[in-house]
PDB file of C-alpha atoms in Angstrom:
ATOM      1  CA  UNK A  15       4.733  77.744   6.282  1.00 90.00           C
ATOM      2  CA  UNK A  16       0.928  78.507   6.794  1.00 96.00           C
ATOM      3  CA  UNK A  17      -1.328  75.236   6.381  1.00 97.00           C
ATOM      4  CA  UNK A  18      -5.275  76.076   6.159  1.00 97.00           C
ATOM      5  CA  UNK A  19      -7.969  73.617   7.931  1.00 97.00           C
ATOM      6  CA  UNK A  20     -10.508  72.082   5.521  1.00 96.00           C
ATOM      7  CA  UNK A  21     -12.196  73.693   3.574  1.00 94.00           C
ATOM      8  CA  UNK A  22      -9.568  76.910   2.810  1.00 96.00           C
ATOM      9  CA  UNK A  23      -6.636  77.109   0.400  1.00 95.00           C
ATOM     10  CA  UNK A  24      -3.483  79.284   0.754  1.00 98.00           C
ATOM     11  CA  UNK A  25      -1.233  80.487  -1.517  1.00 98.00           C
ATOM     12  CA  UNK A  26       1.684  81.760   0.316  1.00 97.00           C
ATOM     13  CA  UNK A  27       5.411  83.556  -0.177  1.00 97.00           C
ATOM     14  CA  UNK A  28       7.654  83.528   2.390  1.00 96.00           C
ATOM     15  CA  UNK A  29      11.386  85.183   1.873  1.00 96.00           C
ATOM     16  CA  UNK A  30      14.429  82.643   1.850  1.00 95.00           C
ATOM     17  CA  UNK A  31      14.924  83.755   5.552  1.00 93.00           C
ATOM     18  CA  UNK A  32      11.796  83.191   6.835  1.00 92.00           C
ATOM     19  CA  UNK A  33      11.341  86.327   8.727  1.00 95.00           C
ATOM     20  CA  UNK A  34       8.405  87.567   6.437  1.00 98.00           C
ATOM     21  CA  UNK A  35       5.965  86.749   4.246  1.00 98.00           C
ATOM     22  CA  UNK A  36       2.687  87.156   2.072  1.00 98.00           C
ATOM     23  CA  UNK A  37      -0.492  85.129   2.218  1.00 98.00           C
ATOM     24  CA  UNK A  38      -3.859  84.740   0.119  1.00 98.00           C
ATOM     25  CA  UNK A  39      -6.356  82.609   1.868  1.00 98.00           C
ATOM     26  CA  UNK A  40      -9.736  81.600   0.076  1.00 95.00           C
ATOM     27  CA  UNK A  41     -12.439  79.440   0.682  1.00 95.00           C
ATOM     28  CA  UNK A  42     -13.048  76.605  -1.472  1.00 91.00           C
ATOM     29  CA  UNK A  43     -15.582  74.932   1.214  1.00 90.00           C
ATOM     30  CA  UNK A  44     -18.561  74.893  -1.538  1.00 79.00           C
ATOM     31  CA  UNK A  45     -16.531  73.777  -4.443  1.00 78.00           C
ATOM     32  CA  UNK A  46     -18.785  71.320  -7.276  1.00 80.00           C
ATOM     33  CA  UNK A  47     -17.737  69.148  -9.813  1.00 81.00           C
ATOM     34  CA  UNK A  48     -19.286  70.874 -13.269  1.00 80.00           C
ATOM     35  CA  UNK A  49     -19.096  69.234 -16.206  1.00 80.00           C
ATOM     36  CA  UNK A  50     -21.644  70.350 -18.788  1.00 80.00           C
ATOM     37  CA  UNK A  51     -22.748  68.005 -21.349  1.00 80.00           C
ATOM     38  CA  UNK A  52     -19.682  67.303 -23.841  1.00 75.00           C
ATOM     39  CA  UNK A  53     -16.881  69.247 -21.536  1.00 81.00           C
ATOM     40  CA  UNK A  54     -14.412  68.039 -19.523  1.00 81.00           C
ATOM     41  CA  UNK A  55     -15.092  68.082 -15.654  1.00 79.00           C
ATOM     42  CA  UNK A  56     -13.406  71.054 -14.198  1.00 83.00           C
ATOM     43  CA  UNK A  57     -13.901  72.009 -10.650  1.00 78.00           C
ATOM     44  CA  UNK A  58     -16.416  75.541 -10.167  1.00 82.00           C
ATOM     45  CA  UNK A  59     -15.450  78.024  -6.992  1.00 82.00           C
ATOM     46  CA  UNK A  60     -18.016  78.517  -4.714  1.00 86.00           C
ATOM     47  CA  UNK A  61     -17.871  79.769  -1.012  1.00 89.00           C
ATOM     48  CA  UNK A  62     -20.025  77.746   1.762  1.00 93.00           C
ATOM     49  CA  UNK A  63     -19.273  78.647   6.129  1.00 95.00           C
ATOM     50  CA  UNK A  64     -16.286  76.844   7.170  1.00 96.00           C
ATOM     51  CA  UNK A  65     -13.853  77.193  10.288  1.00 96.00           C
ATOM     52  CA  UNK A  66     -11.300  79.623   9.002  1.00 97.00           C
ATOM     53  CA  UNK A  67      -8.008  78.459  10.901  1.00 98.00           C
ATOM     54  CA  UNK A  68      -4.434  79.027  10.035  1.00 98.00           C
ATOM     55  CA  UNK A  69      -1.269  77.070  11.465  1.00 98.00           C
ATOM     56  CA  UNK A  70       1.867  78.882  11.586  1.00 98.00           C
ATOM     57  CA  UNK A  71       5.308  77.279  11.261  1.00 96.00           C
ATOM     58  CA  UNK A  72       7.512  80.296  11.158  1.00 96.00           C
ATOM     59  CA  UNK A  73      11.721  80.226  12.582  1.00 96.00           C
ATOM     60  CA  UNK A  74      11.565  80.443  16.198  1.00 96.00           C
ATOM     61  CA  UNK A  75      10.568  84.113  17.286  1.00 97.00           C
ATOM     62  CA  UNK A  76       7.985  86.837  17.697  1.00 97.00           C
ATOM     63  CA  UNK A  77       6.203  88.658  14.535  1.00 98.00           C
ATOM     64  CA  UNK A  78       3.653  90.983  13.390  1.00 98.00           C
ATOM     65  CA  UNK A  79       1.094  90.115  11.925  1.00 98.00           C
ATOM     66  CA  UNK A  80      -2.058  92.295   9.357  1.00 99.00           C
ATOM     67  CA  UNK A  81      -4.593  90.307   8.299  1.00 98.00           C
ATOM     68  CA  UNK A  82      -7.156  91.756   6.288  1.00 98.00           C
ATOM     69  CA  UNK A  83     -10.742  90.212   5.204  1.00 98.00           C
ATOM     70  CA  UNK A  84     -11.257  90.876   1.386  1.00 98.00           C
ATOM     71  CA  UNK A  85     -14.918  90.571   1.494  1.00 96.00           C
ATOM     72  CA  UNK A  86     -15.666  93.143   4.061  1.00 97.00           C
ATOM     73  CA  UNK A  87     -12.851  95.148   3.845  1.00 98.00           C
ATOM     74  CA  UNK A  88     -11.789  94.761   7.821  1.00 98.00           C
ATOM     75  CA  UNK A  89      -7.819  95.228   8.762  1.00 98.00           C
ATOM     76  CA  UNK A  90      -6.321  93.583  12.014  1.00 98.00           C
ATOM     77  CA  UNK A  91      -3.024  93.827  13.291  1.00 98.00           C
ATOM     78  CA  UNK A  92      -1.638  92.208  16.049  1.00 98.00           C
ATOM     79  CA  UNK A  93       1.509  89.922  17.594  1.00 98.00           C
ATOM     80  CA  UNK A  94       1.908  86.147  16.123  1.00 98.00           C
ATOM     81  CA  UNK A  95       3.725  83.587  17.502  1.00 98.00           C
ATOM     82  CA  UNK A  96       6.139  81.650  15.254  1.00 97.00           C
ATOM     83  CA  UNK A  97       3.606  78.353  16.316  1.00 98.00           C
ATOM     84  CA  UNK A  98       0.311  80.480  15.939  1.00 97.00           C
ATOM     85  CA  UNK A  99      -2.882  78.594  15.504  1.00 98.00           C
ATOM     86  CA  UNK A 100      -5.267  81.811  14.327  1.00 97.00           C
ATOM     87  CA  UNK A 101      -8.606  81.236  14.474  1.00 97.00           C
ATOM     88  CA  UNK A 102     -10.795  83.675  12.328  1.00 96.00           C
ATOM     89  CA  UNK A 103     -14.175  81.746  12.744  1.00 96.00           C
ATOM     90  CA  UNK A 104     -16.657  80.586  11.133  1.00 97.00           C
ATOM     91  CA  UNK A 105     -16.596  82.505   7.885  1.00 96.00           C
ATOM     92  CA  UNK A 106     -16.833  81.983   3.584  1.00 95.00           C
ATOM     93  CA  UNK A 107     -14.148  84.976   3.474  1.00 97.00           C
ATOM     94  CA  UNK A 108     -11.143  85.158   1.303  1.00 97.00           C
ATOM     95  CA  UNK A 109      -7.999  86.740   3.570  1.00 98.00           C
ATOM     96  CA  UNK A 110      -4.833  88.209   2.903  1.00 98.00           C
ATOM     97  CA  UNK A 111      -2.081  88.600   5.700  1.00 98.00           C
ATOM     98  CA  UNK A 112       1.361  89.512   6.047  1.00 98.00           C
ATOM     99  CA  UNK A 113       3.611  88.586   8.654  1.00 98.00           C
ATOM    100  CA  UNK A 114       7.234  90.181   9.608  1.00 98.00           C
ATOM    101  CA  UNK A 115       9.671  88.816  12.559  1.00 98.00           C
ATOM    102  CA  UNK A 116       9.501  91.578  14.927  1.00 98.00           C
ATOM    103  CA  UNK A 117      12.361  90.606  17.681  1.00 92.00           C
TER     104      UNK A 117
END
């Protein structure tokens, strides 16, 4: 499982296993209420700075990890611990990441 601090959403696959999965990540730290006159309130998507920090809680062992920031086009790779806490920053970035068990 990957759990987002405030302000960030994930939508995540992981396979029955647990040894890998898929991640989209997007900021939802500017969100408004819109209703325009007459309409039902729906919620309208906009991106505001907010810490960027994902908790892992992966089977015991040691993965891989890319991460890759779909606003500026940046790729990362680099080891993850089943208990990760990754910190990206400060950011209003959408991410996507995959992870793999590597031991």
């Amino acid at each position: 499982a990957v759990t987002p601090s405030p302000g960030y959403e994930v939508s995540a696959w992981t396979s029955a296993s647990g040894d890998q999965g898929l991640a989209y990540v997007r900021n939802r730290a500017g969100d408004e209420r819109w209703a325009p006159d007459g309409t039902e309130a729906a919620m309208l998507r906009t991106t505001a700075p907010a810490q960027a920090r994902l908790q892992f809680a992966l089977p015991p062992g040691e993965y891989a990890v890319s991460l890759a920031n779909l606003v500026t086009g940046a790729v990362a790779d680099g080891p993850l611990a089943a208990d990760e806490l990754l910190d990206l920053g400060l950011s209003e970035d959408d991410w996507g990441l995959s992870w793999r068990r590597v031991d």
